[in-house]
mmCIF file of C-alpha atoms in Angstrom:
data_model
loop_
_atom_site.group_PDB
_atom_site.id
_atom_site.type_symbol
_atom_site.label_atom_id
_atom_site.label_comp_id
_atom_site.label_asym_id
_atom_site.label_seq_id
_atom_site.Cartn_x
_atom_site.Cartn_y
_atom_site.Cartn_z
ATOM 1 C CA MET A 1 0.677 18.497 5.790
ATOM 2 C CA PHE A 2 0.977 14.914 4.583
ATOM 3 C CA GLU A 3 4.347 15.338 2.813
ATOM 4 C CA SER A 4 6.096 12.591 4.773
ATOM 5 C CA LEU A 5 3.198 10.205 4.193
ATOM 6 C CA LEU A 6 3.305 10.833 0.440
ATOM 7 C CA ILE A 7 7.045 10.171 0.400
ATOM 8 C CA GLU A 8 6.561 6.961 2.360
ATOM 9 C CA LEU A 9 3.784 5.844 0.017
ATOM 10 C CA ASP A 10 5.941 6.364 -3.063
ATOM 11 C CA LYS A 11 8.789 4.466 -1.418
ATOM 12 C CA ASN A 12 6.514 1.541 -0.575
ATOM 13 C CA LEU A 13 5.046 1.442 -4.084
ATOM 14 C CA GLY A 14 8.519 1.524 -5.605
ATOM 15 C CA SER A 15 9.681 -1.328 -3.388
ATOM 16 C CA ALA A 16 6.659 -3.422 -4.350
ATOM 17 C CA GLU A 17 7.205 -2.783 -8.047
ATOM 18 C CA ARG A 18 10.629 -4.425 -7.908
ATOM 19 C CA MET A 19 8.805 -7.733 -7.507
ATOM 20 C CA LEU A 20 7.619 -7.370 -11.098
ATOM 21 C CA SER A 21 11.035 -6.852 -12.693
ATOM 22 C CA ARG A 22 11.121 -10.358 -14.235
ATOM 23 C CA VAL A 23 7.415 -10.574 -15.069
ATOM 24 C CA PRO A 24 6.288 -10.091 -18.699
ATOM 25 C CA ALA A 25 4.102 -7.045 -19.241
ATOM 26 C CA HIS A 26 0.979 -8.623 -20.685
ATOM 27 C CA ALA A 27 0.797 -12.252 -19.524
ATOM 28 C CA CYS A 28 1.779 -14.562 -16.685
ATOM 29 C CA THR A 29 2.889 -17.890 -18.109
ATOM 30 C CA THR A 30 4.146 -19.503 -14.908
ATOM 31 C CA ALA A 31 2.885 -19.840 -11.364
ATOM 32 C CA ILE A 32 5.892 -17.887 -10.093
ATOM 33 C CA GLN A 33 5.098 -14.929 -12.346
ATOM 34 C CA SER A 34 1.465 -14.961 -11.233
ATOM 35 C CA MET A 35 2.489 -15.115 -7.574
ATOM 36 C CA CYS A 36 4.738 -12.077 -8.098
ATOM 37 C CA VAL A 37 1.820 -10.096 -9.510
ATOM 38 C CA GLN A 38 -0.512 -11.204 -6.748
ATOM 39 C CA SER A 39 2.085 -10.393 -4.094
ATOM 40 C CA TYR A 40 2.417 -6.944 -5.657
ATOM 41 C CA ILE A 41 -1.344 -6.481 -5.256
ATOM 42 C CA PHE A 42 -1.169 -7.494 -1.590
ATOM 43 C CA LEU A 43 1.720 -5.126 -0.872
ATOM 44 C CA THR A 44 0.315 -2.113 -2.727
ATOM 45 C CA HIS A 45 -3.132 -2.648 -1.225
ATOM 46 C CA ALA A 46 -1.522 -2.549 2.226
ATOM 47 C CA ALA A 47 0.375 0.606 1.273
ATOM 48 C CA PHE A 48 -2.797 2.348 0.091
ATOM 49 C CA GLU A 49 -4.723 1.262 3.184
ATOM 50 C CA TYR A 50 -2.026 2.535 5.514
ATOM 51 C CA PHE A 51 -1.774 5.828 3.626
ATOM 52 C CA ILE A 52 -5.511 6.543 3.747
ATOM 53 C CA GLU A 53 -5.664 5.709 7.445
ATOM 54 C CA GLU A 54 -2.714 7.920 8.274
ATOM 55 C CA VAL A 55 -3.688 10.975 6.192
ATOM 56 C CA ALA A 56 -7.120 10.844 7.806
ATOM 57 C CA GLN A 57 -5.529 10.591 11.238
ATOM 58 C CA GLU A 58 -3.209 13.503 10.514
ATOM 59 C CA ALA A 59 -6.127 15.630 9.317
ATOM 60 C CA VAL A 60 -8.160 14.839 12.443
ATOM 61 C CA ASN A 61 -5.180 15.542 14.703
ATOM 62 C CA TYR A 62 -4.549 18.864 12.982
ATOM 63 C CA ALA A 63 -8.195 19.947 13.201
ATOM 64 C CA THR A 64 -8.495 19.178 16.896
ATOM 65 C CA LYS A 65 -5.126 20.779 17.667
ATOM 66 C CA ARG A 66 -6.112 24.040 15.946
ATOM 67 C CA CYS A 67 -9.337 24.072 17.903
ATOM 68 C CA LYS A 68 -7.584 23.428 21.214
ATOM 69 C CA ASP A 69 -4.550 25.675 20.721
ATOM 70 C CA ASP A 70 -5.964 28.550 18.662
ATOM 71 C CA GLN A 71 -9.755 28.246 19.073
ATOM 72 C CA ILE A 72 -10.026 27.934 15.278
ATOM 73 C CA ILE A 73 -12.939 25.965 13.880
ATOM 74 C CA THR A 74 -12.200 24.491 10.466
ATOM 75 C CA LYS A 75 -14.252 22.567 7.940
ATOM 76 C CA SER A 76 -12.281 19.475 8.982
ATOM 77 C CA LEU A 77 -13.369 19.908 12.589
ATOM 78 C CA LEU A 78 -17.010 20.352 11.651
ATOM 79 C CA CYS A 79 -16.847 17.218 9.499
ATOM 80 C CA LEU A 80 -15.398 15.319 12.443
ATOM 81 C CA VAL A 81 -18.156 16.494 14.763
ATOM 82 C CA THR A 82 -21.068 16.065 12.365
ATOM 83 C CA SER A 83 -19.976 12.644 11.136
ATOM 84 C CA ASN A 84 -19.980 11.414 14.707
ATOM 85 C CA ILE A 85 -23.445 12.852 15.296
ATOM 86 C CA VAL A 86 -24.795 11.192 12.154
ATOM 87 C CA ASN A 87 -23.265 7.856 13.123
ATOM 88 C CA ALA A 88 -24.167 8.007 16.810
ATOM 89 C CA PRO A 89 -25.803 4.883 18.298
ATOM 90 C CA ALA A 90 -29.589 4.846 18.097
ATOM 91 C CA ASP A 91 -29.943 4.725 21.882
ATOM 92 C CA ILE A 92 -28.386 8.185 22.290
ATOM 93 C CA SER A 93 -31.024 10.905 22.177
ATOM 94 C CA ARG A 94 -30.712 13.910 19.891
ATOM 95 C CA ALA A 95 -30.917 16.199 22.921
ATOM 96 C CA ALA A 96 -27.972 14.430 24.532
ATOM 97 C CA LEU A 97 -25.971 14.802 21.338
ATOM 98 C CA ASN A 98 -26.794 18.496 21.080
ATOM 99 C CA GLU A 99 -25.755 19.058 24.664
ATOM 100 C CA GLN A 100 -22.523 17.125 24.132
ATOM 101 C CA VAL A 101 -21.557 19.342 21.201
ATOM 102 C CA THR A 102 -22.669 22.709 22.541
ATOM 103 C CA ARG A 103 -21.467 22.417 26.133
ATOM 104 C CA ASN A 104 -17.855 22.850 25.031
ATOM 105 C CA LEU A 105 -16.612 22.336 21.500
ATOM 106 C CA LEU A 106 -13.081 21.767 22.738
ATOM 107 C CA ASP A 107 -14.161 18.843 24.899
ATOM 108 C CA SER A 108 -16.450 17.507 22.188
ATOM 109 C CA ALA A 109 -13.681 17.569 19.598
ATOM 110 C CA ALA A 110 -11.459 15.519 21.867
ATOM 111 C CA ASP A 111 -14.261 12.980 22.342
ATOM 112 C CA TYR A 112 -14.829 12.716 18.613
ATOM 113 C CA LYS A 113 -11.127 12.323 17.951
ATOM 114 C CA ARG A 114 -11.166 9.309 20.258
ATOM 115 C CA ALA A 115 -14.169 7.951 18.365
ATOM 116 C CA PHE A 116 -12.295 8.365 15.086
ATOM 117 C CA ASN A 117 -9.297 6.526 16.515
ATOM 118 C CA LEU A 118 -11.571 3.564 17.170
ATOM 119 C CA ILE A 119 -12.862 3.656 13.581
ATOM 120 C CA LYS A 120 -9.298 3.665 12.312
ATOM 121 C CA ARG A 121 -8.276 0.728 14.493
ATOM 122 C CA LYS A 122 -11.209 -1.306 13.179
ATOM 123 C CA ASN A 123 -10.577 -0.455 9.540
ATOM 124 C CA ASN A 124 -9.696 -3.296 7.224
ATOM 125 C CA GLY A 125 -9.561 -2.298 3.579
ATOM 126 C CA ILE A 126 -9.810 0.417 0.938
ATOM 127 C CA LYS A 127 -13.264 -0.248 -0.458
ATOM 128 C CA ALA A 128 -15.973 2.393 -0.709
ATOM 129 C CA GLU A 129 -17.198 2.033 2.873
ATOM 130 C CA ASN A 130 -13.656 2.060 4.254
ATOM 131 C CA GLN A 131 -12.813 5.256 2.389
ATOM 132 C CA LYS A 132 -15.927 7.061 3.575
ATOM 133 C CA ASN A 133 -15.588 5.893 7.181
ATOM 134 C CA LEU A 134 -12.067 7.303 7.356
ATOM 135 C CA LEU A 135 -12.150 10.370 5.132
ATOM 136 C CA ILE A 136 -15.528 11.972 5.810
ATOM 137 C CA PRO A 137 -14.639 12.607 9.491
ATOM 138 C CA ALA A 138 -11.295 13.959 8.259
ATOM 139 C CA GLY A 139 -12.961 16.576 6.079
ATOM 140 C CA ILE A 140 -13.735 15.175 2.609
ATOM 141 C CA ASP A 141 -16.141 12.871 0.849
ATOM 142 C CA PRO A 142 -13.853 10.831 -1.423
ATOM 143 C CA GLU A 143 -16.684 9.939 -3.779
ATOM 144 C CA VAL A 144 -17.284 13.636 -4.422
ATOM 145 C CA VAL A 145 -13.604 14.607 -4.616
ATOM 146 C CA ASP A 146 -12.761 12.152 -7.378
ATOM 147 C CA LEU A 147 -15.098 9.373 -8.436
ATOM 148 C CA THR A 148 -12.436 7.688 -10.572
ATOM 149 C CA THR A 149 -10.084 7.253 -7.621
ATOM 150 C CA PHE A 150 -12.932 6.251 -5.334
ATOM 151 C CA ASN A 151 -14.029 3.500 -7.725
ATOM 152 C CA ALA A 152 -10.459 2.424 -8.531
ATOM 153 C CA LEU A 153 -9.707 1.884 -4.842
ATOM 154 C CA ASN A 154 -12.940 -0.015 -4.380
ATOM 155 C CA THR A 155 -12.155 -2.285 -7.341
ATOM 156 C CA TYR A 156 -8.606 -2.820 -6.114
ATOM 157 C CA GLY A 157 -9.994 -3.836 -2.749
ATOM 158 C CA ASP A 158 -12.215 -6.393 -4.481
ATOM 159 C CA LYS A 159 -9.246 -7.674 -6.454
ATOM 160 C CA ARG A 160 -7.178 -8.106 -3.320
ATOM 161 C CA GLY A 161 -10.008 -10.048 -1.698
ATOM 162 C CA ASP A 162 -10.399 -12.318 -4.721
ATOM 163 C CA ILE A 163 -6.756 -13.313 -4.916
ATOM 164 C CA ALA A 164 -6.607 -14.021 -1.187
ATOM 165 C CA HIS A 165 -8.702 -17.126 -1.868
ATOM 166 C CA THR A 166 -6.801 -18.334 -4.957
ATOM 167 C CA PHE A 167 -3.239 -17.225 -4.309
ATOM 168 C CA LEU A 168 -1.484 -20.236 -5.830
ATOM 169 C CA ALA A 169 -3.535 -20.254 -9.043
ATOM 170 C CA ILE A 170 -2.341 -18.593 -12.259
ATOM 171 C CA ARG A 171 -4.661 -15.619 -12.796
ATOM 172 C CA THR A 172 -4.602 -14.514 -16.415
ATOM 173 C CA GLU A 173 -6.606 -11.339 -15.712
ATOM 174 C CA CYS A 174 -3.915 -9.997 -13.362
ATOM 175 C CA THR A 175 -0.978 -8.904 -15.484
ATOM 176 C CA LYS A 176 1.962 -6.653 -14.749
ATOM 177 C CA SER A 177 0.603 -4.042 -17.149
ATOM 178 C CA SER A 178 -2.902 -4.056 -15.684
ATOM 179 C CA VAL A 179 -1.871 -3.819 -12.034
ATOM 180 C CA LEU A 180 0.640 -1.039 -12.734
ATOM 181 C CA THR A 181 -2.117 0.862 -14.529
ATOM 182 C CA ASP A 182 -4.405 0.347 -11.528
ATOM 183 C CA THR A 183 -1.862 1.583 -9.007
ATOM 184 C CA ASN A 184 -0.842 4.571 -11.131
ATOM 185 C CA ILE A 185 -4.474 5.700 -11.376
ATOM 186 C CA ILE A 186 -4.895 5.348 -7.622
ATOM 187 C CA ARG A 187 -1.624 7.087 -6.817
ATOM 188 C CA LEU A 188 -2.497 10.114 -8.950
ATOM 189 C CA GLY A 189 -5.964 10.230 -7.439
ATOM 190 C CA LEU A 190 -4.630 10.208 -3.906
ATOM 191 C CA ASP A 191 -2.957 13.525 -4.687
ATOM 192 C CA LEU A 192 -6.472 14.892 -5.299
ATOM 193 C CA TYR A 193 -7.638 13.512 -1.949
ATOM 194 C CA VAL A 194 -4.682 15.156 -0.211
ATOM 195 C CA ALA A 195 -5.236 18.505 -1.937
ATOM 196 C CA GLU A 196 -8.863 18.542 -0.792
ATOM 197 C CA LEU A 197 -7.916 17.527 2.750
ATOM 198 C CA ARG A 198 -5.527 20.486 2.841
ATOM 199 C CA ARG A 199 -8.297 22.829 1.687
ATOM 200 C CA SER A 200 -10.648 21.437 4.300
ATOM 201 C CA ALA A 201 -8.037 21.987 6.988
ATOM 202 C CA ALA A 202 -7.541 25.614 5.892
ATOM 203 C CA ASP A 203 -11.225 26.593 5.601
ATOM 204 C CA ARG A 204 -12.359 28.487 8.731
ATOM 205 C CA PHE A 205 -15.825 28.988 10.123
#
């Protein structure tokens, strides 16, 4: 699972890094150099956002398929079901939720997959809330899996938001060295997210 998405992520990160080939490591002295660094942040942020959305989708698809095809209930499936119960609208009674789940887990899983698809379509970012909204239904709590990666993504999301409002300004705090360090930390941490998603998909109940 997820191999093609990891390959695509690395390709996208590598393509973005080529923008920095003429930028000094530790300082931006011209507006063009600063724009290259900021563009790199935009592109890598988009790559991370897409990756998180798609690995979560793949995990949800796999969990519901195993339930439908093989009648196997995995940790991923239970996370999908329970996260939807926890986040159900206040006007839905607990009894109605219980009946929805117990009447037929196969039908319920399909309903909750559709609910997840809506969450994914509405997602816009990689900050803490975005990560949890996508990954908890897929089988992991990213904050528990690796706090460093969780916080690094959240900070990178803040950074992307900040530069969106000052794109043409020279930003001395955003250097080639610092942003490459940021993305390397995140990239390594995403391997930990993927490993835990695989474990969640394999755990049976």
